[in-house]
PDB file of C-alpha atoms in Angstrom:
ATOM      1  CA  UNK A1488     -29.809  10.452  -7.670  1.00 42.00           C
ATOM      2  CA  UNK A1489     -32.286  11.736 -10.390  1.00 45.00           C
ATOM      3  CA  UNK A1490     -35.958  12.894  -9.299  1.00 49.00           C
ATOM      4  CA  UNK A1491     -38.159  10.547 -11.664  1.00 50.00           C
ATOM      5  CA  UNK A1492     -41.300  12.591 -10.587  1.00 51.00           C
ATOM      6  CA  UNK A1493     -43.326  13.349 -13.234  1.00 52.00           C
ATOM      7  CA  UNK A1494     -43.605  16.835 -14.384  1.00 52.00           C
ATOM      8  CA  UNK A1495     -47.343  18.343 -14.548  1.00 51.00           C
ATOM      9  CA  UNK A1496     -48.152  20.212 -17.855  1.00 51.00           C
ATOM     10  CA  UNK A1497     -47.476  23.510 -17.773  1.00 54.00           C
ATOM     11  CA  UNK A1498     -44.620  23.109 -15.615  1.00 60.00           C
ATOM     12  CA  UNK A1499     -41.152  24.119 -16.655  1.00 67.00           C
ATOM     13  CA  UNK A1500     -38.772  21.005 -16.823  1.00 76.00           C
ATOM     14  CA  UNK A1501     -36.436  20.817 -13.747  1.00 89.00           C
ATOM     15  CA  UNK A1502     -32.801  20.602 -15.083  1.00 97.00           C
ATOM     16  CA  UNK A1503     -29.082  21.241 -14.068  1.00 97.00           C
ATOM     17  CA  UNK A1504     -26.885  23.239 -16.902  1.00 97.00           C
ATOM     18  CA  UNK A1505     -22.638  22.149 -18.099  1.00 98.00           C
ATOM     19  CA  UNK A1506     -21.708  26.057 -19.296  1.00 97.00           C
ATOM     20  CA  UNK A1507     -18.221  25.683 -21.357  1.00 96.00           C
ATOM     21  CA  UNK A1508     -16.327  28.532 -21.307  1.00 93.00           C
ATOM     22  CA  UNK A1509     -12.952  27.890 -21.973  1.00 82.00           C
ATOM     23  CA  UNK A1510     -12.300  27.580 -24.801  1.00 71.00           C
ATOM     24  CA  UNK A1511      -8.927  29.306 -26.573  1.00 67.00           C
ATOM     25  CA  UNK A1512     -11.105  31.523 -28.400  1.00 69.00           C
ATOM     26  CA  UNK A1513      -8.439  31.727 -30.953  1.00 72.00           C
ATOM     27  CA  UNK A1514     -10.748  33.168 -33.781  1.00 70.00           C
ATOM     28  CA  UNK A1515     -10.830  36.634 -31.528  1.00 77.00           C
ATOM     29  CA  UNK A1516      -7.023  36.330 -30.990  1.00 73.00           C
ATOM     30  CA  UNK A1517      -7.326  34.793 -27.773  1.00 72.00           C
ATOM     31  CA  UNK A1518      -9.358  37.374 -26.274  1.00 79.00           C
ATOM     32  CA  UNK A1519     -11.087  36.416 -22.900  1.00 85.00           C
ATOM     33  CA  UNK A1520     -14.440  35.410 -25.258  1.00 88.00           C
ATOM     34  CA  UNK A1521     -16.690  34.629 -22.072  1.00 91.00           C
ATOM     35  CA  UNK A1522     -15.724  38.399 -21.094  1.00 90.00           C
ATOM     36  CA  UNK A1523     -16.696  40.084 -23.589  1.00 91.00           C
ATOM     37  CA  UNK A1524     -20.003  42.448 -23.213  1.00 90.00           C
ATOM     38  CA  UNK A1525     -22.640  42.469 -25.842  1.00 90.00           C
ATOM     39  CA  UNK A1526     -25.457  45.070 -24.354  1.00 86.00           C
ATOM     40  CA  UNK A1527     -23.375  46.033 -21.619  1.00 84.00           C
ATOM     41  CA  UNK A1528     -22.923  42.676 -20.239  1.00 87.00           C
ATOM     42  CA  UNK A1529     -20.408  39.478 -20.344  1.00 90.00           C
ATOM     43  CA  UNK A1530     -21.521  36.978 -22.673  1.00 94.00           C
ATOM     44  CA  UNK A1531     -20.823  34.167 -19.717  1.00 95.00           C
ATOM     45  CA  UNK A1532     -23.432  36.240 -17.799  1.00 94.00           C
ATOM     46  CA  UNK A1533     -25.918  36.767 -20.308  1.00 93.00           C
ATOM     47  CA  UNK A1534     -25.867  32.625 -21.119  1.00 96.00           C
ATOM     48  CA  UNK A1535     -25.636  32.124 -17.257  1.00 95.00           C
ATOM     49  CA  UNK A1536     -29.391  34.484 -17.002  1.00 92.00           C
ATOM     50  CA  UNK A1537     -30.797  32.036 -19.492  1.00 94.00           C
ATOM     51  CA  UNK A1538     -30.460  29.173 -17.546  1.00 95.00           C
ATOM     52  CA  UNK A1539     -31.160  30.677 -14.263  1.00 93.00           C
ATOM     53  CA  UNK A1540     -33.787  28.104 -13.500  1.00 94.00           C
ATOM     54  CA  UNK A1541     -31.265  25.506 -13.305  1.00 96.00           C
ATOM     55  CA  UNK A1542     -31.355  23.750  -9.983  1.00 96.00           C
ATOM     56  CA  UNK A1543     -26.923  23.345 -10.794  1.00 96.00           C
ATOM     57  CA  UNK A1544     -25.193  25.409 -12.742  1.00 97.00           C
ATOM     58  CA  UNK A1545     -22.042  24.197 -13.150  1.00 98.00           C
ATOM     59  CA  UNK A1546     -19.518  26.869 -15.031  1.00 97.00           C
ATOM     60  CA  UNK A1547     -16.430  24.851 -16.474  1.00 96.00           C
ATOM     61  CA  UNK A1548     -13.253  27.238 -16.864  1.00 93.00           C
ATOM     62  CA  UNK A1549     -11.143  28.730 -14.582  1.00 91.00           C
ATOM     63  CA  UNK A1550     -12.909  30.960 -11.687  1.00 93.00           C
ATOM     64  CA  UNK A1551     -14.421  34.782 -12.378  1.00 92.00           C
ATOM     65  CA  UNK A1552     -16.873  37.208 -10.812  1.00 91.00           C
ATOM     66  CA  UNK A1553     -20.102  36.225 -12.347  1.00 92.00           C
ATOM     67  CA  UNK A1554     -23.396  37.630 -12.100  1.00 86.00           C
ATOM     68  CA  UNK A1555     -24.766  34.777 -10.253  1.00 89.00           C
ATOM     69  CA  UNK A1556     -23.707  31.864  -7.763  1.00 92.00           C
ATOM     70  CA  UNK A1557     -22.331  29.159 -10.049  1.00 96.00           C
ATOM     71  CA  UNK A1558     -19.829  25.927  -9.209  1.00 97.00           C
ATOM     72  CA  UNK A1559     -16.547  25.540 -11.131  1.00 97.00           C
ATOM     73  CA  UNK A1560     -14.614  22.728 -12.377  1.00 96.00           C
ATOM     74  CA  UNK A1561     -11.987  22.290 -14.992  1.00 94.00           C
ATOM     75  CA  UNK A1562     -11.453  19.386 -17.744  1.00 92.00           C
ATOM     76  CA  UNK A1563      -8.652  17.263 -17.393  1.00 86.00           C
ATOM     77  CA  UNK A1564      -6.143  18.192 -18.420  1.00 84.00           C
ATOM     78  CA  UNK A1565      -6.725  21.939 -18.649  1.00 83.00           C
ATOM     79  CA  UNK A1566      -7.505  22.119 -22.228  1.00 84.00           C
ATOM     80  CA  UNK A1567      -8.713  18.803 -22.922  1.00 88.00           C
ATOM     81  CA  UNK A1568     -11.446  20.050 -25.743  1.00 91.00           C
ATOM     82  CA  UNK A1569     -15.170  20.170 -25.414  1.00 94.00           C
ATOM     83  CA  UNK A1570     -15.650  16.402 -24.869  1.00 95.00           C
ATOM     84  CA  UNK A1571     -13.582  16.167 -21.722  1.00 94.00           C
ATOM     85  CA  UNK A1572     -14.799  19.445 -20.508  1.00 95.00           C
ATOM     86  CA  UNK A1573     -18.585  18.208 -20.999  1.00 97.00           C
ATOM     87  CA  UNK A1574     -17.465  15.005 -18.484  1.00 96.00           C
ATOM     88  CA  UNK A1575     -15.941  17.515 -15.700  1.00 96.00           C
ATOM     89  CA  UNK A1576     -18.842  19.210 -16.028  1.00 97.00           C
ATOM     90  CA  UNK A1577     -21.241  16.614 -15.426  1.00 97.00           C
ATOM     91  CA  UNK A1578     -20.065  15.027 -12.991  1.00 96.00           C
ATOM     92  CA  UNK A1579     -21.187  17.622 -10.643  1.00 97.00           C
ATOM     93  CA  UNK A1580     -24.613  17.228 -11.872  1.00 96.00           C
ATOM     94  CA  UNK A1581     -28.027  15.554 -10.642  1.00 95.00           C
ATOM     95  CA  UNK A1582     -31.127  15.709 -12.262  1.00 96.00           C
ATOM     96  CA  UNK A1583     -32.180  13.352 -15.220  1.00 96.00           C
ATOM     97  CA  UNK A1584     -31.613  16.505 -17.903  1.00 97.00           C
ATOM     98  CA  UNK A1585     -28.462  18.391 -18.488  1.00 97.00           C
ATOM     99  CA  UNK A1586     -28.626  21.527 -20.419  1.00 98.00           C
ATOM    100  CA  UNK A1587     -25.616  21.890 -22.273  1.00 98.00           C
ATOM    101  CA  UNK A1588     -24.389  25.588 -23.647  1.00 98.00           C
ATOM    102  CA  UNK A1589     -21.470  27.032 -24.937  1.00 96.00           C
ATOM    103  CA  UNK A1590     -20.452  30.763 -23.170  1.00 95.00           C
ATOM    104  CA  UNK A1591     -20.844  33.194 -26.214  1.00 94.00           C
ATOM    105  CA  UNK A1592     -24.590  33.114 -27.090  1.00 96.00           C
ATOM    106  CA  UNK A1593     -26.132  36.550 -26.411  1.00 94.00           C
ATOM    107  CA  UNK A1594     -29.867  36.039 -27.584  1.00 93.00           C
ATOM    108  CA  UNK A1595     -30.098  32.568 -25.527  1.00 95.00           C
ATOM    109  CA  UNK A1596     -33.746  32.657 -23.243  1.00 93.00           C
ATOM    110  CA  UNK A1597     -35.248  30.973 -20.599  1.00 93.00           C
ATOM    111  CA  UNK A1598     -38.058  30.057 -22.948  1.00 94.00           C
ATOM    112  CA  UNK A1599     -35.848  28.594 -25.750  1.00 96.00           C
ATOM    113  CA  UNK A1600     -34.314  26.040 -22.937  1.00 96.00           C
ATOM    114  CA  UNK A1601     -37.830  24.705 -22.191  1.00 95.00           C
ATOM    115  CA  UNK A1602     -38.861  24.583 -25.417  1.00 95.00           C
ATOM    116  CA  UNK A1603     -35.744  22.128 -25.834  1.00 97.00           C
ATOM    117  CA  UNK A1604     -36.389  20.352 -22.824  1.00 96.00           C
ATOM    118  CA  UNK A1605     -40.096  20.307 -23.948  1.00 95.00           C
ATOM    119  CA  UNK A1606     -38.638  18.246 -27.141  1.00 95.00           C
ATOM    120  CA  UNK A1607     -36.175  15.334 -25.448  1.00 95.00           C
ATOM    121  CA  UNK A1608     -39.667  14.708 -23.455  1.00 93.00           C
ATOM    122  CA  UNK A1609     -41.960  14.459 -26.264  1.00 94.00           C
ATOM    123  CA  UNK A1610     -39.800  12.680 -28.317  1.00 94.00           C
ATOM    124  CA  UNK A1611     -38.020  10.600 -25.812  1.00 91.00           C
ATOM    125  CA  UNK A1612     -34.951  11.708 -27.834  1.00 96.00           C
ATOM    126  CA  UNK A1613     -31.095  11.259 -26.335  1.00 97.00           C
ATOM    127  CA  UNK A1614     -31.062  15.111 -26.877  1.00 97.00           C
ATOM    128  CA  UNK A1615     -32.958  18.105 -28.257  1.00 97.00           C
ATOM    129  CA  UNK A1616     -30.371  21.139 -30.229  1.00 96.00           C
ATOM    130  CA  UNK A1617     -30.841  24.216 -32.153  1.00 97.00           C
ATOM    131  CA  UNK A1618     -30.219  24.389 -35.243  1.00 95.00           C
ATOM    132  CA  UNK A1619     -28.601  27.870 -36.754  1.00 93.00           C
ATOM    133  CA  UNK A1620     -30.116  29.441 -39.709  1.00 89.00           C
ATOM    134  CA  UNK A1621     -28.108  27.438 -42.463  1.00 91.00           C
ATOM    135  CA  UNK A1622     -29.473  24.012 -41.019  1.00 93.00           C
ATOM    136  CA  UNK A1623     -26.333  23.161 -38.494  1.00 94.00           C
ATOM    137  CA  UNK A1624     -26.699  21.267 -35.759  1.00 95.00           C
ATOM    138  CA  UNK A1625     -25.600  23.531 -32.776  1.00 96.00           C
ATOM    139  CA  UNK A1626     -24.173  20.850 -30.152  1.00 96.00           C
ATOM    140  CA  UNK A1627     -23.895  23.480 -27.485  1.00 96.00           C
ATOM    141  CA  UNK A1628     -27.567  24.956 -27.296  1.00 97.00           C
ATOM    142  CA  UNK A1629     -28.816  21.483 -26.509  1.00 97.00           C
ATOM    143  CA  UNK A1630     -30.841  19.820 -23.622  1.00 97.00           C
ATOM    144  CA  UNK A1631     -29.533  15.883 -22.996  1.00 97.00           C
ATOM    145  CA  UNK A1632     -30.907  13.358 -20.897  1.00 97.00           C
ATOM    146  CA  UNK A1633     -27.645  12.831 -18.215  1.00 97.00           C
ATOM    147  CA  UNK A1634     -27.984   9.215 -18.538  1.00 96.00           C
ATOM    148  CA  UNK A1635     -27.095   9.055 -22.450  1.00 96.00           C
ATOM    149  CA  UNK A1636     -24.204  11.510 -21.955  1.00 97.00           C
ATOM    150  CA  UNK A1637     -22.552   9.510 -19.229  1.00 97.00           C
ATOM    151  CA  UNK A1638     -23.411   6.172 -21.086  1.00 96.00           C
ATOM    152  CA  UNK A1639     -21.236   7.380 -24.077  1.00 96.00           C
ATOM    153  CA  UNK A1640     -18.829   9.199 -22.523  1.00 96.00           C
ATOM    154  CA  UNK A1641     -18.309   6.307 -20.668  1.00 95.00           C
ATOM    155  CA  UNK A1642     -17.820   4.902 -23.578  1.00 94.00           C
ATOM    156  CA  UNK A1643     -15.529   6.916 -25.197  1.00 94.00           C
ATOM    157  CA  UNK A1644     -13.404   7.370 -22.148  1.00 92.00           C
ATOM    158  CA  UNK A1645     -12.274   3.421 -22.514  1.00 91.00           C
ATOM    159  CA  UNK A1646     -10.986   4.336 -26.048  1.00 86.00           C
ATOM    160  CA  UNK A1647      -7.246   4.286 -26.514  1.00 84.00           C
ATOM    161  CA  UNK A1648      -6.990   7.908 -26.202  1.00 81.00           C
ATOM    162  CA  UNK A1649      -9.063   8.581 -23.253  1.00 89.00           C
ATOM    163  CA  UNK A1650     -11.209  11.762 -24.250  1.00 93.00           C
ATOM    164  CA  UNK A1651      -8.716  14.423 -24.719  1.00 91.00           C
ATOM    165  CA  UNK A1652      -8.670  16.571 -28.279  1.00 90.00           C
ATOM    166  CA  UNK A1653     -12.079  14.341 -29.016  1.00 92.00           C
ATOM    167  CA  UNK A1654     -14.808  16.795 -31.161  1.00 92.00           C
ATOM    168  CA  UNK A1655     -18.081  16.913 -29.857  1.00 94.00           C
ATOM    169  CA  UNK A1656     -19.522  15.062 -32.972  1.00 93.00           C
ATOM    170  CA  UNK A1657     -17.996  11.813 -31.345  1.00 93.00           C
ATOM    171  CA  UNK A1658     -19.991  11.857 -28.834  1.00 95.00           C
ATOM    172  CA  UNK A1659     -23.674  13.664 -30.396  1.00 94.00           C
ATOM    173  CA  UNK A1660     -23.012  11.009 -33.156  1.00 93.00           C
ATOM    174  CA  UNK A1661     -23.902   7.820 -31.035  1.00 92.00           C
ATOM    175  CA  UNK A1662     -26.816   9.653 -29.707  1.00 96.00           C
ATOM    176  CA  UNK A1663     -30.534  10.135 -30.746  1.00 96.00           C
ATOM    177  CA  UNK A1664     -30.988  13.504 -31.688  1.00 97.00           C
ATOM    178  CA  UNK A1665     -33.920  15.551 -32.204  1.00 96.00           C
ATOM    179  CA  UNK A1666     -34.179  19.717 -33.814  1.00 96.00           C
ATOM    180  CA  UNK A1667     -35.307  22.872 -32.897  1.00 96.00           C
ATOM    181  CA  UNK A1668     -34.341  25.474 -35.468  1.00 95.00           C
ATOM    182  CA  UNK A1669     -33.589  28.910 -34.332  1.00 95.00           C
ATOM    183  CA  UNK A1670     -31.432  30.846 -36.114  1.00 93.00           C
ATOM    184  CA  UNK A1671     -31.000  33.967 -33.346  1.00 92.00           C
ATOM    185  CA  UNK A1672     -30.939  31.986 -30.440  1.00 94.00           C
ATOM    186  CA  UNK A1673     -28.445  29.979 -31.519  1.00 94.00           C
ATOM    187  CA  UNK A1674     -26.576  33.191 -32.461  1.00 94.00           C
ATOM    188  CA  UNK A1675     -22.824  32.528 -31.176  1.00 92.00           C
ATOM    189  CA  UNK A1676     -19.863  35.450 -31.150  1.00 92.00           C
ATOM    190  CA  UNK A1677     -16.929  32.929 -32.829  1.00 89.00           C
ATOM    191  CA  UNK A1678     -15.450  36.285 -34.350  1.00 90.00           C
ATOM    192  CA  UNK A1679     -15.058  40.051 -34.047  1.00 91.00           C
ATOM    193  CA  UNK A1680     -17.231  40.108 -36.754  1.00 92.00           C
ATOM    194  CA  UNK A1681     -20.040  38.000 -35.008  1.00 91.00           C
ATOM    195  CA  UNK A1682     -19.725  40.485 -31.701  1.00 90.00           C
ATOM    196  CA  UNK A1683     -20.581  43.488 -34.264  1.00 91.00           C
ATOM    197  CA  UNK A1684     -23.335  41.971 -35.156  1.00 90.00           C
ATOM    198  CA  UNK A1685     -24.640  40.693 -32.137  1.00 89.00           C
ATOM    199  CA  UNK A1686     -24.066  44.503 -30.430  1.00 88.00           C
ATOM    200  CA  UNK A1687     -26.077  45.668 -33.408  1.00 86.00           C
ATOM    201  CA  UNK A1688     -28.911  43.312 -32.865  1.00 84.00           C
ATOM    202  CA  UNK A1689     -29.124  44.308 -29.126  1.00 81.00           C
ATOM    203  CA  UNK A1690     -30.094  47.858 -30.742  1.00 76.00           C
ATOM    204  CA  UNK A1691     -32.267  46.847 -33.058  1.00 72.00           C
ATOM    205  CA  UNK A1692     -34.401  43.806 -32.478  1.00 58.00           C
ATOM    206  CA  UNK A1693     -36.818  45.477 -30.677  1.00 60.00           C
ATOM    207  CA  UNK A1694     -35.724  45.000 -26.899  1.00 68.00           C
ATOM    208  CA  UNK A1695     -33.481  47.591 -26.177  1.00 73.00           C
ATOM    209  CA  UNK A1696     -35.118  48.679 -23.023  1.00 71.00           C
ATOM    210  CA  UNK A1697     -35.272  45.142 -21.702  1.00 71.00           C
ATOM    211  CA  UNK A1698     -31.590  44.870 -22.438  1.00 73.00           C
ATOM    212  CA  UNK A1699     -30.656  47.888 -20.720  1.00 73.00           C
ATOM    213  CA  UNK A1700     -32.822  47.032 -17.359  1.00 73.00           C
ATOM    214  CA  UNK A1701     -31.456  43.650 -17.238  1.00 72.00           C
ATOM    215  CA  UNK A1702     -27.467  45.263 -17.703  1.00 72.00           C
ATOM    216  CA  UNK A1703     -28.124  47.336 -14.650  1.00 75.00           C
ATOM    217  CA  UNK A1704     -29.661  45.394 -12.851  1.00 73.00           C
ATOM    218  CA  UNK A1705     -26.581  43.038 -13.315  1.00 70.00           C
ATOM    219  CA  UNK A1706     -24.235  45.700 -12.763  1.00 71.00           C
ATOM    220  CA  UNK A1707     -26.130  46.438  -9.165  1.00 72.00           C
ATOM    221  CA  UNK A1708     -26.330  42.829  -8.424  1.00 70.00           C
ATOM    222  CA  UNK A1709     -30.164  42.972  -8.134  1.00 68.00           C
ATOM    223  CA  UNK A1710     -32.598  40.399  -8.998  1.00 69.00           C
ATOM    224  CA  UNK A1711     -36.128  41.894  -9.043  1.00 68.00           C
ATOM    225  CA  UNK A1712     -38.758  41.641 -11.869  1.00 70.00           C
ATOM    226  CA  UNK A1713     -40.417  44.978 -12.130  1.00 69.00           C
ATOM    227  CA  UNK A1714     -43.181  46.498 -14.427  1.00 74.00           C
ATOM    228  CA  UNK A1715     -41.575  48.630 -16.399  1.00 76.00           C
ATOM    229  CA  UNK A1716     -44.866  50.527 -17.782  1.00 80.00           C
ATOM    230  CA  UNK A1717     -45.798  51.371 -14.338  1.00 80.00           C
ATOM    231  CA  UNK A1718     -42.346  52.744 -13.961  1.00 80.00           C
ATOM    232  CA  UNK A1719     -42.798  54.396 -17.243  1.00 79.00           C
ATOM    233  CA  UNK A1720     -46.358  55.944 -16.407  1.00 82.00           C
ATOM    234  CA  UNK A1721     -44.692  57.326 -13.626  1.00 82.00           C
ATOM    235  CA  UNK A1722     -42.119  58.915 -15.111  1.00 84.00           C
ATOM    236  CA  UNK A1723     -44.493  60.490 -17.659  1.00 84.00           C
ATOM    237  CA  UNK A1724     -47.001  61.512 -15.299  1.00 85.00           C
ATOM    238  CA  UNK A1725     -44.290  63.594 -12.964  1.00 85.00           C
ATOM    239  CA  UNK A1726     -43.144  65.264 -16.147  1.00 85.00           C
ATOM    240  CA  UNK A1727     -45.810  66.286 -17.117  1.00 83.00           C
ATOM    241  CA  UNK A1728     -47.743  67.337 -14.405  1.00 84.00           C
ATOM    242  CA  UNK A1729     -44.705  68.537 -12.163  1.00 85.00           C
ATOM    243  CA  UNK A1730     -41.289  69.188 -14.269  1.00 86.00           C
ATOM    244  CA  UNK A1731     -39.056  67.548 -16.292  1.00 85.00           C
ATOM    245  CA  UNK A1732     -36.440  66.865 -14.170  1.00 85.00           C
ATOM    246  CA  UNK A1733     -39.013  64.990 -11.961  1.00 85.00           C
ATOM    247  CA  UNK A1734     -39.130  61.962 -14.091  1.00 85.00           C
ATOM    248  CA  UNK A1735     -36.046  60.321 -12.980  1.00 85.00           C
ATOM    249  CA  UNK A1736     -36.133  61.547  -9.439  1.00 85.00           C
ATOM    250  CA  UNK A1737     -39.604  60.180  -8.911  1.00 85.00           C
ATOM    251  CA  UNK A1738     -38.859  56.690 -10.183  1.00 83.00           C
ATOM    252  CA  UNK A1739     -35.263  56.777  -7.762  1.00 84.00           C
ATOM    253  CA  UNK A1740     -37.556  57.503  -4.560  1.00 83.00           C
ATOM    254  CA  UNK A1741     -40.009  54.700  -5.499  1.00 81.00           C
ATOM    255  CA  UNK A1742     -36.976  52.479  -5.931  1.00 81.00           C
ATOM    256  CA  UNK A1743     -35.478  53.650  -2.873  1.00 78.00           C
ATOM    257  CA  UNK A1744     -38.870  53.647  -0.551  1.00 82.00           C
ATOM    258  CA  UNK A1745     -39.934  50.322  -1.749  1.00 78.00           C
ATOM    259  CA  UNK A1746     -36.137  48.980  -0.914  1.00 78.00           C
ATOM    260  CA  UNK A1747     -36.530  50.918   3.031  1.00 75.00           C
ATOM    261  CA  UNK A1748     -39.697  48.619   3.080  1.00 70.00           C
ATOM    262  CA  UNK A1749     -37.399  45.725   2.277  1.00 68.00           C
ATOM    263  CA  UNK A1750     -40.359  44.932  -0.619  1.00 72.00           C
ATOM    264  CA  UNK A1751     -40.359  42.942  -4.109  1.00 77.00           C
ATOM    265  CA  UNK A1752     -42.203  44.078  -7.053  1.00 79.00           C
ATOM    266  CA  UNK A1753     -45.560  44.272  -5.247  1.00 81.00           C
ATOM    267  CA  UNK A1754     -43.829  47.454  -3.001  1.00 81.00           C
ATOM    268  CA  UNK A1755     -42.570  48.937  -6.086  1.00 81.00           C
ATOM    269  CA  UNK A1756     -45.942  49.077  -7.702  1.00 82.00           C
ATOM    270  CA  UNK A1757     -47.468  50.331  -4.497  1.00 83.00           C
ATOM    271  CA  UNK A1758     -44.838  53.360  -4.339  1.00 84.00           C
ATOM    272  CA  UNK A1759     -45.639  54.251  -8.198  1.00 84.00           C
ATOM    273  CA  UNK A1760     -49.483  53.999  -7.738  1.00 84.00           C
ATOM    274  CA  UNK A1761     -49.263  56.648  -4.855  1.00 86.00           C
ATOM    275  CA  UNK A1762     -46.240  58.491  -6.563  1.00 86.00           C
ATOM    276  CA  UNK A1763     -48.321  58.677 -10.120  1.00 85.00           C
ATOM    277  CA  UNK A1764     -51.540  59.744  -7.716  1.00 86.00           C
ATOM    278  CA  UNK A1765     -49.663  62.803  -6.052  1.00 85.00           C
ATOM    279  CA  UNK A1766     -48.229  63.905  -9.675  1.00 84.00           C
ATOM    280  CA  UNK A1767     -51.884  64.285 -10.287  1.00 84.00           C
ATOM    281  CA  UNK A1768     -53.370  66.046  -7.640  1.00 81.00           C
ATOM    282  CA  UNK A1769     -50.088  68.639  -8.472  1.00 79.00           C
ATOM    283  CA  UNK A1770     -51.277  69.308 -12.105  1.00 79.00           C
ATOM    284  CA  UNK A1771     -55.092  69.509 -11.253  1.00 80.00           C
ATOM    285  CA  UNK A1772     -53.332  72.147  -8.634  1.00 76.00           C
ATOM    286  CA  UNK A1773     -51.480  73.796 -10.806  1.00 74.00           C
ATOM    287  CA  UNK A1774     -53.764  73.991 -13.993  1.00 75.00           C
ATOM    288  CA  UNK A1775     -56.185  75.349 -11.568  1.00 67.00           C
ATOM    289  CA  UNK A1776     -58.348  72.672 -10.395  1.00 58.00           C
ATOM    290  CA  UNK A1777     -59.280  72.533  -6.520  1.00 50.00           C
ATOM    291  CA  UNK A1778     -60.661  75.940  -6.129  1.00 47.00           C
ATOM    292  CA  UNK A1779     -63.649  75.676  -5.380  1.00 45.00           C
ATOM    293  CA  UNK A1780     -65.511  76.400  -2.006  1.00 42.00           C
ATOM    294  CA  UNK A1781     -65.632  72.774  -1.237  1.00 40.00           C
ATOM    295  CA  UNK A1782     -61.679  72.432  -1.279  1.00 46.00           C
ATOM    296  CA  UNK A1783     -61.435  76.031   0.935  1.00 46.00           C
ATOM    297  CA  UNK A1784     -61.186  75.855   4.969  1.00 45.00           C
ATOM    298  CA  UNK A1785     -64.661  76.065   6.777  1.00 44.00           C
ATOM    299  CA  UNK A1786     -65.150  79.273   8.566  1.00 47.00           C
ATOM    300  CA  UNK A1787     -65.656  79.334  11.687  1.00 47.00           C
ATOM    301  CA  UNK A1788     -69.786  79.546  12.580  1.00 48.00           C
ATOM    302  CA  UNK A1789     -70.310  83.190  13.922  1.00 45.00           C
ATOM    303  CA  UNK A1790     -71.315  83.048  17.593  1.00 41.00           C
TER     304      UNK A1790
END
């Protein structure tokens, strides 16, 4: 059953996601493609992070460790193409828009998914894709309303041949489309090549710290949004004003007391505020402030 309700501005569109990811990847010599890091982390989990606000994410391939929760299906048969993996997939699905994305796009964001969803609304479109930088529709960075895709699939299932070995463009073909260029998000690793790049990007667009604290926290299986400046400050402020070495074992006892207080990101910003405070009182101390006869024991009154 689909939730009709409507959506108040500002609101991000509610939505499940159909992840493909498995594919032959015979371009990288049938390397495990979903697998692969770019920035330290698979490209299935960096495309699965983008669509986190999904209310179902349904992963079609065959099961792996992921960074989140996810349900699995597989086409069939078990290589069926894109076409019959997109109808496994949504079958497990619910809400009135189905997000649609290939495994092996490593600049995909949360923003870029509402801005598509934002589009099939205004437009009352079948569907919303990227295009890449040369103009190309990009099927699989694409937002649908479920009802078209099950109308034509439906469609296309009745067909002589069923809808095994079928390209996508059968099925975005009977469909009203509408565009959203963006050439990086729509970014996908087809080739060795393409993973160079993309691995270069990571280093150079700007982001790299943002990359990093988003590998570890995958790697540690956390999920907690942080202020990085205040961590930053801190770090700064005990190097400074205590010794190097201080930096990073400051910011691992904030981490850790805000985690004994079983916190969020409001804890960890309380632990760095009083952290960052005691790193200054130390270098007043130690540059020779607070020595004055106001800071001094009282002596006793004679009697």
């Amino acid at each position: 059953m689909s939730d009709n309700t409507p959506v108040a501005p500002g609101t991000p569109e509610p939505y499940d996601a159909v992840v493909l990811a498995g594919g032959a990847a015979r371009r990288l010599g049938g390397a495990d493609k979903p697998g692969v890091r770019v920035g330290g982390r698979a490209l299935l989990d960096r495309v699965l992070t983008a669509c986190a606000g999904a209310r179902t994410t349904v992963v079609v391939a065959a099961r792996r460790s992921t960074a989140r929760p996810v349900r699995w299906t597989r086409e069939e048969p078990s290589g069926a193409g894109p076409v019959a993996a997109l109808a496994a997939g949504l079958r497990l699905t619910t809400a009135e828009h189905t997000v649609v994305l290939s495994a092996d796009l490593p600049f995909l964001e949360p923003a870029t998914l509402q801005r598509l969803l934002a589009a099939l609304r205004d437009t009352g479109a079948d569907g919303a894709l990227l295009t890449d930088g040369g103009g190309r529709d990009q099927p699989l960075v694409a937002a649908y309303r479920t009802g078209a895709l099950r109308r034509e699939l439906a469609a296309l299932a009745a067909g002589p041949d069923g809808l095994t070995g079928l390209p996508l463009r059968r099925l975005t073909g009977a469909l009203r489309l509408t565009r959203v260029p963006d050439p990086l998000a729509s970014f996908d690793c087809d080739t060795w090549d393409d993973i160079a790049d993309a691995r270069a990007r990571i280093r150079e667009h700007g982001h790299v710290l943002d990359e990093w604290i988003s590998a570890v926290k995958d790697e540690l299986g956390i999920d907690l949004d942080v202020d990085t400046g205040v961590l930053l400050d801190l770090a700064r402020d005990a190097a400074h004003g205590v010794a190097r070495p201080a930096a990073p074992l400051t910011t691992f006892l904030v981490g850790y007391a805000a985690a004994q207080g079983k916190g969020g990101p409001e804890a960890v910003a309380e632990a760095a505020r009083k952290a960052a405070a005691l790193a200054l009182r130390w270098e007043e101390e130690n540059n020779g402030g607070g020595t004055g006869k106001s800071d001094a024991p009282s002596a006793p009154d004679a009697g």
